[in-house]
Coordinates of C-alpha atoms and ligand atoms in Angstrom, one line a residue:
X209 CA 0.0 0.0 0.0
X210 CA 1.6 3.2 -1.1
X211 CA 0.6 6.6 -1.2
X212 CA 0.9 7.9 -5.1
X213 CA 3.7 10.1 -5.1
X214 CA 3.1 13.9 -5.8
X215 CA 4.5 13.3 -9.3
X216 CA 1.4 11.9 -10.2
X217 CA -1.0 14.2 -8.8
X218 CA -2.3 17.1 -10.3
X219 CA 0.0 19.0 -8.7
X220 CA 2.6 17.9 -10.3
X221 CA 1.5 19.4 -13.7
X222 CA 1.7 23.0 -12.5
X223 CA 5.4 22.3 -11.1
X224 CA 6.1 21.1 -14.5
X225 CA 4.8 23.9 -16.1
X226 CA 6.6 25.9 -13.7
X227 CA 9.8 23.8 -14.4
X228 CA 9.2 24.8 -18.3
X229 CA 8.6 28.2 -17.5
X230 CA 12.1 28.6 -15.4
X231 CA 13.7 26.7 -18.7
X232 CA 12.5 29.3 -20.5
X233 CA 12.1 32.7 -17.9
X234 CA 8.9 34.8 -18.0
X235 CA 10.3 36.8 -20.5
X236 CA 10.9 34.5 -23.2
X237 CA 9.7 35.7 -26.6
X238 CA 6.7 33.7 -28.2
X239 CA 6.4 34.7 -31.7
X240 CA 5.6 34.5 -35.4
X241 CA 7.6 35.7 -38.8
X242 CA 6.4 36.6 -41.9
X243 CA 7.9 38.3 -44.8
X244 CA 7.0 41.8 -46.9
X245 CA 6.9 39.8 -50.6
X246 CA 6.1 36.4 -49.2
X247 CA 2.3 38.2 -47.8
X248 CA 2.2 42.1 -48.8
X249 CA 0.3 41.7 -52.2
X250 CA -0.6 45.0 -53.9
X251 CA 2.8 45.0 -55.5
X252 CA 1.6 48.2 -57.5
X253 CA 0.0 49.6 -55.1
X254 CA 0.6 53.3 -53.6
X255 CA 3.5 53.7 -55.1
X256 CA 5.9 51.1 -54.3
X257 CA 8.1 50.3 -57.1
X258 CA 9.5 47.0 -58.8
X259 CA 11.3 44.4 -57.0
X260 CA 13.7 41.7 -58.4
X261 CA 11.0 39.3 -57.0
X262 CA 8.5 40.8 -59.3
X263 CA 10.7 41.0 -61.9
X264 CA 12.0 37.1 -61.6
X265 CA 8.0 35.5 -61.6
X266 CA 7.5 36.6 -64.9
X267 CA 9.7 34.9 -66.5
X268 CA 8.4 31.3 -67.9
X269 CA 8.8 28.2 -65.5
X270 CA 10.4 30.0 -62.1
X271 CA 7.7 29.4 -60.2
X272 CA 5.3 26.6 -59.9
X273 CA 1.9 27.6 -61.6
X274 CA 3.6 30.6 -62.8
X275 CA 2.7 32.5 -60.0
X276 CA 3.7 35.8 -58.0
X277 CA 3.9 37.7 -55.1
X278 CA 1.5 40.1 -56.6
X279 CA -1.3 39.2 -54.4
X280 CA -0.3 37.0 -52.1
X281 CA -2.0 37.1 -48.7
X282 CA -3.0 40.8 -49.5
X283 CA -1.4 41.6 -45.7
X284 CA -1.1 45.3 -46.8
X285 CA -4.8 45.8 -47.2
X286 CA -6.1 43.3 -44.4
X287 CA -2.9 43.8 -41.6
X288 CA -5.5 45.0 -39.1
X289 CA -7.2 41.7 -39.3
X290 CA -3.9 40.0 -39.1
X291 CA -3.2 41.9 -36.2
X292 CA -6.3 41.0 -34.1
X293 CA -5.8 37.5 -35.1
X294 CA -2.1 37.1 -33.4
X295 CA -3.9 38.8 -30.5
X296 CA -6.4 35.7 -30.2
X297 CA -3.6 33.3 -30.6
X298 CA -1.6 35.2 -27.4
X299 CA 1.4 35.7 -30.0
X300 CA 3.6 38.3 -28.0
X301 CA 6.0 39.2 -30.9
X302 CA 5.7 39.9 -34.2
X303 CA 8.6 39.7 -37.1
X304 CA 8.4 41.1 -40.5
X305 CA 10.3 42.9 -43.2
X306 CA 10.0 46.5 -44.8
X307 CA 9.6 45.8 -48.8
X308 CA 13.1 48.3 -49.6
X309 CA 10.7 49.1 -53.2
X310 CA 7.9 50.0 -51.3
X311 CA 9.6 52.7 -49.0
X312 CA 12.0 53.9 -51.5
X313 CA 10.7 52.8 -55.0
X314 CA 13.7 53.3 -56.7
X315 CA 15.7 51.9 -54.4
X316 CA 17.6 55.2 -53.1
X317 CA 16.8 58.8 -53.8
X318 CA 12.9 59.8 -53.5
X319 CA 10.9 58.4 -50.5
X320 CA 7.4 57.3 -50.7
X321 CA 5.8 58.5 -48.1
X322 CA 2.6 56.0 -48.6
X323 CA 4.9 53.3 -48.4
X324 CA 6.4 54.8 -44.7
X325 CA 2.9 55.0 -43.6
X326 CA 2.1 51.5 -44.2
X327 CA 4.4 50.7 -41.3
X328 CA 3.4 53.3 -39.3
X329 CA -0.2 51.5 -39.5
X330 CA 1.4 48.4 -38.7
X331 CA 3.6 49.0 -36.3
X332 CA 0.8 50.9 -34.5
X333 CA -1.7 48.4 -34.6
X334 CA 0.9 45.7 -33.1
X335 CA 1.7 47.8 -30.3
X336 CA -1.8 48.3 -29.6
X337 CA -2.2 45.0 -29.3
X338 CA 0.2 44.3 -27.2
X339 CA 2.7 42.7 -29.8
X340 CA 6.4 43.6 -30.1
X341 CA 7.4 44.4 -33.4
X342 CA 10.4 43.1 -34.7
X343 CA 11.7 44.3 -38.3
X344 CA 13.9 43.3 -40.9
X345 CA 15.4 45.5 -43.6
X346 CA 15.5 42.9 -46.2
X347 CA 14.1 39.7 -47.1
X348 CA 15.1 39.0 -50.6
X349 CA 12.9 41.9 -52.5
X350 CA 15.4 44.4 -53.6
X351 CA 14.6 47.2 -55.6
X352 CA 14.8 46.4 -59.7
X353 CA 16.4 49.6 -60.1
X354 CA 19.2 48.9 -58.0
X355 CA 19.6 45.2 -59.6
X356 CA 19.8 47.5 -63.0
X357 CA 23.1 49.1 -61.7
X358 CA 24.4 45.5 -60.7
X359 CA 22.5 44.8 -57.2
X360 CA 24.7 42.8 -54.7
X361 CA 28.0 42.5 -57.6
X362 CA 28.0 46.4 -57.7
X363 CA 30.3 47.8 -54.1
X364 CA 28.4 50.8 -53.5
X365 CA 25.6 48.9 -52.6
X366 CA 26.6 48.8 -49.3
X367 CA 26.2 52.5 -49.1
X368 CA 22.5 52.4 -50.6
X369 CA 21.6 49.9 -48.2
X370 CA 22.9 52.2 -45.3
X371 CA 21.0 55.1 -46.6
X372 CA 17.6 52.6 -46.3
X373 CA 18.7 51.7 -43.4
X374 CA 18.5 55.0 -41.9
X375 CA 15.7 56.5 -43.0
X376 CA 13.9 53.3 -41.4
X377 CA 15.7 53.9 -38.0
X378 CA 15.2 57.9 -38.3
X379 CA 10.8 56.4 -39.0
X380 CA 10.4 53.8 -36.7
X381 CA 13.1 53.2 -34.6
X382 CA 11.4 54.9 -31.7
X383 CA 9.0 52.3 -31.7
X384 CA 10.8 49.3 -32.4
X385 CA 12.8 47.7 -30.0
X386 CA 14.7 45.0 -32.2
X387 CA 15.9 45.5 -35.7
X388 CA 17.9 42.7 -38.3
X389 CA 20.1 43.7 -41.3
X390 CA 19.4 40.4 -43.5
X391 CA 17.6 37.4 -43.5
X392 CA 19.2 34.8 -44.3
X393 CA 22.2 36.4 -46.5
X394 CA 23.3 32.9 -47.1
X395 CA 19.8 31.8 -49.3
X396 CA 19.8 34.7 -51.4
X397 CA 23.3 35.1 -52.1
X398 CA 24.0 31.4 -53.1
X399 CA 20.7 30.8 -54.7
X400 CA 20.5 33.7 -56.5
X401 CA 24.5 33.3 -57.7
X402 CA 25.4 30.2 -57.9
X403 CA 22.3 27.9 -58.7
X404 CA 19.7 29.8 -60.2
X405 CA 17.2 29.5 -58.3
X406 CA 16.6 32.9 -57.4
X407 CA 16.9 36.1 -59.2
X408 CA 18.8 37.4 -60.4
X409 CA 19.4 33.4 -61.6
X410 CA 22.7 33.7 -62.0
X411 CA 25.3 30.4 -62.1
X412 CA 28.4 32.5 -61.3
X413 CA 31.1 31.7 -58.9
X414 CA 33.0 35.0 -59.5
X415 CA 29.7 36.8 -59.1
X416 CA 28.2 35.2 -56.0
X417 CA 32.0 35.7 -53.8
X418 CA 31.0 39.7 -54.5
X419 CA 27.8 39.6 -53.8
X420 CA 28.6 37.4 -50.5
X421 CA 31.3 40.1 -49.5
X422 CA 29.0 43.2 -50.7
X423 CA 26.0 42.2 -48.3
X424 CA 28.7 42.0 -45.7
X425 CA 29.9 45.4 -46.1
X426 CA 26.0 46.3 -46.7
X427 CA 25.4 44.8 -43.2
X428 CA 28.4 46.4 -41.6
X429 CA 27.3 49.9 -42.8
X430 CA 23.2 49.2 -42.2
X431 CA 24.8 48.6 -38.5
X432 CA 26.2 51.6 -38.0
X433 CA 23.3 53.6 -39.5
X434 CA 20.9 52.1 -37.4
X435 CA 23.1 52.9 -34.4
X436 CA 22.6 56.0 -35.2
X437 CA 19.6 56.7 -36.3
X438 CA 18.0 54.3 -34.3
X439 CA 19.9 54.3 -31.0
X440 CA 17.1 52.9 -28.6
X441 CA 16.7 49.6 -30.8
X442 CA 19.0 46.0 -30.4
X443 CA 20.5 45.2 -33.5
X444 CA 21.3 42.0 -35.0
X445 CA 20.9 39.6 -38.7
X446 CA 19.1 36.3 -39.4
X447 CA 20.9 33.3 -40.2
X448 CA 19.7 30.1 -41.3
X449 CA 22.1 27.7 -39.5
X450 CA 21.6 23.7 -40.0
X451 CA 24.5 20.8 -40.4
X452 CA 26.0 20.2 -43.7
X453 CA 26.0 16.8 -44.2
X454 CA 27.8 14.4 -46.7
X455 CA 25.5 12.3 -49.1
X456 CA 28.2 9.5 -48.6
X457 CA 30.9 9.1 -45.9
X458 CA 33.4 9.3 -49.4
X459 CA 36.3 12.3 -49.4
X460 CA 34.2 13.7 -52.3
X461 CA 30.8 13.8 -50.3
X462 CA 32.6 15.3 -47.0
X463 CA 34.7 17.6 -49.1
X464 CA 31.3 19.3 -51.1
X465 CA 29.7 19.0 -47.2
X466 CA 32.9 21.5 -45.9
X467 CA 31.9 23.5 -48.6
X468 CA 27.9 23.9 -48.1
X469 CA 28.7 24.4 -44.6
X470 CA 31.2 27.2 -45.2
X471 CA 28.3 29.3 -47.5
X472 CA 25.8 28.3 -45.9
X473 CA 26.7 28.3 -42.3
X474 CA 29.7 30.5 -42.0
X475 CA 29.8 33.0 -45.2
X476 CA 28.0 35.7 -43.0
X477 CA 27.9 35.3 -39.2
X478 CA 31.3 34.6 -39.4
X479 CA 32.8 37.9 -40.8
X480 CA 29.7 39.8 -38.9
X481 CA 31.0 38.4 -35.7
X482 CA 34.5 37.6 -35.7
X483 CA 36.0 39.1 -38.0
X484 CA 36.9 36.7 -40.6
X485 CA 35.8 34.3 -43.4
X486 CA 35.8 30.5 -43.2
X487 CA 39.1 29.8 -44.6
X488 CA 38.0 27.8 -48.2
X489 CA 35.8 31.3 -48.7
X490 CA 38.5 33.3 -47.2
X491 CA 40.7 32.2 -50.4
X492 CA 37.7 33.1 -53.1
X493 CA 36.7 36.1 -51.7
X494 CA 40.2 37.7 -51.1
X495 CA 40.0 39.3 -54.4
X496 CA 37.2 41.0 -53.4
X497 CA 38.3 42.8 -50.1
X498 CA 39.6 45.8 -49.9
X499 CA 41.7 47.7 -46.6
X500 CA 39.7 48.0 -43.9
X501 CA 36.8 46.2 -44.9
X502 CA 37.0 43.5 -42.4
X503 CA 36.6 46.3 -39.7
X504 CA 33.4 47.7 -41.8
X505 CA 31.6 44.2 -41.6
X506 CA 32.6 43.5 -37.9
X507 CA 30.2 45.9 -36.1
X508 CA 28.8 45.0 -32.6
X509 CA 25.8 43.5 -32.9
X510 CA 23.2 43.2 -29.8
X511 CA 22.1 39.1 -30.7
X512 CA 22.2 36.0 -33.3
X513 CA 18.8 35.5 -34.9
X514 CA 19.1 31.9 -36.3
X515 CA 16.4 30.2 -38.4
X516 CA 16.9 26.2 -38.6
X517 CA 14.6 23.5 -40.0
X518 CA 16.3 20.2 -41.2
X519 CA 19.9 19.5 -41.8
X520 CA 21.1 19.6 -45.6
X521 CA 22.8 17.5 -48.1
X522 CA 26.0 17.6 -50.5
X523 CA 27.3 15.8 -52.8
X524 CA 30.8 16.2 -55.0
X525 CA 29.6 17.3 -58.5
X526 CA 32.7 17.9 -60.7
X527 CA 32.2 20.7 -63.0
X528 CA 29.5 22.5 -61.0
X529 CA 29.8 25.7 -60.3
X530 CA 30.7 25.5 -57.1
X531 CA 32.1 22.0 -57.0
X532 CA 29.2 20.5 -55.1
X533 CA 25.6 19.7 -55.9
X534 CA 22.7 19.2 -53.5
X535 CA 21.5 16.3 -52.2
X536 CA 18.1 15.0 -51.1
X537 CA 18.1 13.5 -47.4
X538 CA 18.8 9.7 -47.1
X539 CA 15.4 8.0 -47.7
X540 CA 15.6 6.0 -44.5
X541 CA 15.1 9.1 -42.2
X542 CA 11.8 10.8 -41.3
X543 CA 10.7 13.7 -43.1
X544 CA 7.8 16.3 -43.2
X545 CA 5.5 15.8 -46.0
X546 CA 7.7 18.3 -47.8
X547 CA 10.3 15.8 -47.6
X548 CA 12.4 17.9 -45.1
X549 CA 14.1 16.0 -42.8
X550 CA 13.1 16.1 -39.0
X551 CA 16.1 16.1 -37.0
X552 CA 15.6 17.5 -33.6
X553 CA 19.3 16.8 -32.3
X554 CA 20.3 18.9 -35.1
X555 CA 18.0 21.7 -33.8
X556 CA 19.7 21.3 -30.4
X557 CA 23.3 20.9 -30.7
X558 CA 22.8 24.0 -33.7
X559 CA 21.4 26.2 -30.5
X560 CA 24.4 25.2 -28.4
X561 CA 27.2 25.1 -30.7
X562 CA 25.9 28.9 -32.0
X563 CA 26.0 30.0 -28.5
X564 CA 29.7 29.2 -27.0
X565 CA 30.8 30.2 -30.3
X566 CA 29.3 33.5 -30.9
X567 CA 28.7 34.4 -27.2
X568 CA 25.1 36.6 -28.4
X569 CA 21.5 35.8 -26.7
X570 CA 20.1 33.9 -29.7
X571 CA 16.7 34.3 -30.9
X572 CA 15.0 31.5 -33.3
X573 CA 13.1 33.3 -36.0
X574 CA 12.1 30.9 -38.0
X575 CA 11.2 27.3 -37.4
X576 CA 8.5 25.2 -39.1
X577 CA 6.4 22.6 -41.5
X578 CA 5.8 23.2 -45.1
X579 CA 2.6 20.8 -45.7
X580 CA 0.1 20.5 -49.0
X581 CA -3.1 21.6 -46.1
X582 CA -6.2 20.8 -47.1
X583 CA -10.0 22.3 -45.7
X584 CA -11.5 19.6 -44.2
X585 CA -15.2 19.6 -45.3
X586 CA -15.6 21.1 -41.3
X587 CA -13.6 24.0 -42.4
X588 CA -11.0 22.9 -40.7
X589 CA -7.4 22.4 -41.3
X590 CA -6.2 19.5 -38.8
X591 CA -2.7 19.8 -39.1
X592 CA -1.5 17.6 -37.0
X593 CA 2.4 16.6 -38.8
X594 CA 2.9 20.2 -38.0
X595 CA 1.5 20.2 -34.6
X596 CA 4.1 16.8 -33.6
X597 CA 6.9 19.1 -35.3
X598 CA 7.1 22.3 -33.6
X599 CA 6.2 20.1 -30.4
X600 CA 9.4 17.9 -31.1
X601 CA 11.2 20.9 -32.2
X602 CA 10.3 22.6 -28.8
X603 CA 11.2 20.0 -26.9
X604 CA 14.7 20.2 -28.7
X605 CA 14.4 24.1 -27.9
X606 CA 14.0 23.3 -24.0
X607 CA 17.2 20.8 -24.4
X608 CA 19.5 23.7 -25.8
X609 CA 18.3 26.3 -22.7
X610 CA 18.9 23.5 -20.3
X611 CA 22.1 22.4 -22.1
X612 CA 22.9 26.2 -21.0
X613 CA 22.2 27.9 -24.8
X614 CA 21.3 31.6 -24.3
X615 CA 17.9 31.5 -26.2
X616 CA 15.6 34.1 -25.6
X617 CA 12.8 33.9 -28.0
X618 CA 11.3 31.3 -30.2
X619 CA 9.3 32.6 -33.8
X620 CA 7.4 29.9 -35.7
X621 CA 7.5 30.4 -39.7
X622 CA 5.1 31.5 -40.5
X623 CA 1.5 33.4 -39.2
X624 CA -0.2 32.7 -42.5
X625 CA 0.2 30.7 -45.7
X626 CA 2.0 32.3 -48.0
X627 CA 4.3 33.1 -51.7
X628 CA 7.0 30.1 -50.7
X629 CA 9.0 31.5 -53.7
X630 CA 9.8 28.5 -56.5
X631 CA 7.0 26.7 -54.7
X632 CA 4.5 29.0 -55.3
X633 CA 1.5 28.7 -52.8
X634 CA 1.7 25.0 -52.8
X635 CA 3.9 24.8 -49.9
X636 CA 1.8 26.1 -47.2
X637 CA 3.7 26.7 -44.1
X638 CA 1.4 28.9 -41.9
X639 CA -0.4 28.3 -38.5
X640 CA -3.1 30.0 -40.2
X641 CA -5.0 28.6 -43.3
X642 CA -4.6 31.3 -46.2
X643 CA -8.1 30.4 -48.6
X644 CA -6.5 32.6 -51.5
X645 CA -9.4 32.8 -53.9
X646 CA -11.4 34.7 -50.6
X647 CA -8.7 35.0 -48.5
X648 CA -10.3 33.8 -45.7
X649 CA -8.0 33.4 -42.6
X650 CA -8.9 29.8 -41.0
X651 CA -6.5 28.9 -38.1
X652 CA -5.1 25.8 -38.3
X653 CA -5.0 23.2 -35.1
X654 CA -1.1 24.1 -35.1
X655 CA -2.8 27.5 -34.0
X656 CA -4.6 26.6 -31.6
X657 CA -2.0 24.6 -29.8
X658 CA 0.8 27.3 -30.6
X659 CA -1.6 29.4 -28.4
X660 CA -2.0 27.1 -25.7
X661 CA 1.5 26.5 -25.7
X662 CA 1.9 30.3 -25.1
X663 CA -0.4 30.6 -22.6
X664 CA 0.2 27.4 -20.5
X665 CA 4.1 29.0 -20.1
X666 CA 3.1 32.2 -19.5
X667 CA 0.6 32.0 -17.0
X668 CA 0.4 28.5 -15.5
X669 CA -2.2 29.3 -13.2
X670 CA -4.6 28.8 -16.1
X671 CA -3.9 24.7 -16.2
X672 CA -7.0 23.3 -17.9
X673 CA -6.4 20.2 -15.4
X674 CA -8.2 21.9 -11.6
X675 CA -4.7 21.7 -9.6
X676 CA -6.7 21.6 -6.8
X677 CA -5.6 23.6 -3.7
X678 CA -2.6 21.9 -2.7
X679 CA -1.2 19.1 -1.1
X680 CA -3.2 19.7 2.0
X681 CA -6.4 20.3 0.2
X682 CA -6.7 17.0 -1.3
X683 CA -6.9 14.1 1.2
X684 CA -4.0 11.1 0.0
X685 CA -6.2 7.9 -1.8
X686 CA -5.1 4.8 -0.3
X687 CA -4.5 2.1 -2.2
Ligands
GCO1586 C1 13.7 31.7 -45.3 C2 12.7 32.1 -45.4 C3 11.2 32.1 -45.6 C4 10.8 30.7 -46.1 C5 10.8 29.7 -45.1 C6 10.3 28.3 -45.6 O1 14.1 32.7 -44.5 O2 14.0 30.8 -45.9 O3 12.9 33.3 -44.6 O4 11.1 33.1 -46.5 O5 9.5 30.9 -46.6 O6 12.2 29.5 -44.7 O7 11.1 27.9 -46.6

């Protein structure tokens, strides 16, 4: 005869949730990214001006369907419902990028002051709903105009980019607290340079180690302008960070992996942070770098925001570009419906491995499931694959902090189904259901648990399970 112990009581679930919440600390950041082209629509709209995204759907066979960002989730005319909609689902911070073509149509010179005010609405609205806005200067959609004077290849770029960068602190950085140069410097760069796959659609080894070093100076300088013009916000970039692995345990396999990993991994957090390039990059870049460049690009930044989702795959491919191809994941190991690979260590020892390196309180902005969604004939979307990941990935998430990572904040990608650039809108990956042809907003389960989530940690007196009133309150059962 034994008296259950308290670890089965109800008791027991509030400590755990209490246990959670000191993993993570009251003031861990719940949130939610989205991007300006990937959910803005009305690309001609008050004045914004062309973007190489724009530019790159028209041409035949980019993306699936043949479609565009032109539309898309139609955030600018319906943020306020967006808005209230994050506020249901307790989502306490909010990430999302200025569109560069809308603010400054031609990508430097006049302002559009329409384009300013958009933010100012948005920005607004989030802070009066009690949601901290987080921005980034670019996600991928720079001006056309600028791309017509050579985009990332041309060196003055990085003083454009400065000049955008300050007029955005000068707007709005009295109102928001956290501000990132680039997201994900490493995607664009090498998959708009060296594969294709994004514009400009370029297969140019010579070309992408300019761009690479260009966005570095760009980020340097965008530092320094928003320390100055934005002097009450933190300031850091987004990098996608996830293991390079080989195809094959061959030379040729782990040689193409050390490369991946240094563009992928190390081409821009490495320069940002410490000064210097990965040493196989250090090599193709040197002709590049000019005096005193290394100083520009190592500014002091305030954190690491690192995106991750499944590890990636190389291959040797002799003759490519780049001297390595990509490779699928091994067929043996699970994946998303997508067919990305679920790899929660990876998540972990990523988290862990950023932070005694770089020594910066990390923030995950991105972290998610790409899934074909369907309606259920409910009106439902049971998403339940992307429900088990980000619970899996959290779990990995708790292991890092408790491993002794500095994470601080944790954003799911994304709020809403939207323009998953080659993929079109096939690939949904939102915790909200986009129905394009109406867009009606339909919250998927993932939504509902995300919110839960949220408010279980943040306030765990609101367990769903009566905890009773105690130990004493409660007589012990016999057995
Ligand atoms: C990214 C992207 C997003 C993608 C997401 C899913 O930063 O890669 O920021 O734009 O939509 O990663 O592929």
């Amino acid at each position: 005869m034994t008296k259950p112990s308290q670890s089965t009581g109800p008791n027991s679930l509030t400590a755990q949730v209490e246990a959670e919440r000191h993993v993570l600390g009251p003031d861990f950041v719940w949130g939610v990214s989205t991007s300006a082209y990937q959910i803005e629509g009305a690309a001609a709209v008050d004045g914004r001006g062309p973007s190489v995204w724009d530019h790159y759907c028209r041409g035949p066979g980019r993306i699936a369907d043949g479609d565009s960002g032109d539309v898309a989730c139609d955030h600018y005319h319906r943020y306020a419902e967006d808005i209230a909609l994050m506020r249901e689902l307790n989502i306490r911070a909010y990430r999302f990028s200025v569109a560069w073509p809308r603010v400054l149509p031609a990508g430097r010179g006049a302002v559009n002051e329409a384009g300013l005010s958009f933010y100012d609405r948005l920005i607004d609205g989030l802070l009066a709903a009690g949601i901290e806005p987080w921005l980034c200067l670019y996600h991928w959609d720079l001006p056309q105009a600028l791309q017509d004077q050579g985009g990332w290849i041309n060196r003055e770029i990085a003083g454009w980019f400065a000049d955008y960068a300050a007029l955005i602190g000068r707007r709005f950085g009295d109102r928001v607290p956290h501000i990132a140069t680039f997201n994900e410097p490493s995607v664009f760069t090498l998959f708009g340079y060296g594969f294709a796959w994004h514009p400009p659609g370029l297969t140019d080894a010579a070309a992408l180690h300019q761009a690479i070093h260009h966005v570095n100076l760009a980020h340097g300088a965008g530092v320094d302008a928003l320390r100055a013009h934005a002097p009450r916000a933190s300031i850091g970039a987004i990098h996608n960070v996830q293991p390079a692995r080989p195809l094959t345990p061959t030379a040729g396999d782990e040689a193409a992996a050390g490369l991946l990993d240094e563009y992928w991994n190390k081409a821009f957090p490495e320069p940002q942070i410490l000064g210097h390039y990965p040493p196989a990059l250090a090599r193709l870049i040197e002709p590049h770098v000019q005096a005193g460049d290394m100083e520009r690009i190592c500014r002091k930044v305030d954190w690491l925001g690192v995106n991750h989702y499944s590890p990636l795959y190389a291959r040797a491919a002799e003759g490519a570009p780049l001297g390595f191809a990509w490779a699928d994941a091994p067929d043996n190991v699970p994946k998303t419906q997508m067919g990305w690979q679920v790899d929660t260590n990876a998540f972990r020892d990523v988290l862990i491995v950023l932070d005694r390196r770089y020594r910066l309180p990390i923030y995950v902005l991105e972290n998610g499931a790409g899934a074909a969604d369907k309606l259920d004939p409910s009106g439902n979307v049971v998403d339940l694959e992307r429900v088990g990941y980000l619970a899996v990935y959290q779990a990995a998430l708790h292991a890092a902090i408790a491993a002794g990572a500095d994470v601080r904040g944790y954003f799911v990608w994304s709020l809403l189904d939207n323009f998953e650039w080659g993929s079109g809108y096939g690939n949904r990956f939102g915790l909200i259901y986009v129905d394009y042809p109406t867009q009606r907003r339909i919250p998927k389960a993932s939504a509902h648990w995300y919110a839960n989530v949220i408010r279980a940690i943040r306030a765990p007196g609101n367990l769903e399970v009566d905890p009773g009133s105690g130990p004493s309150g409660r007589p012990d059962r016999e057995t």
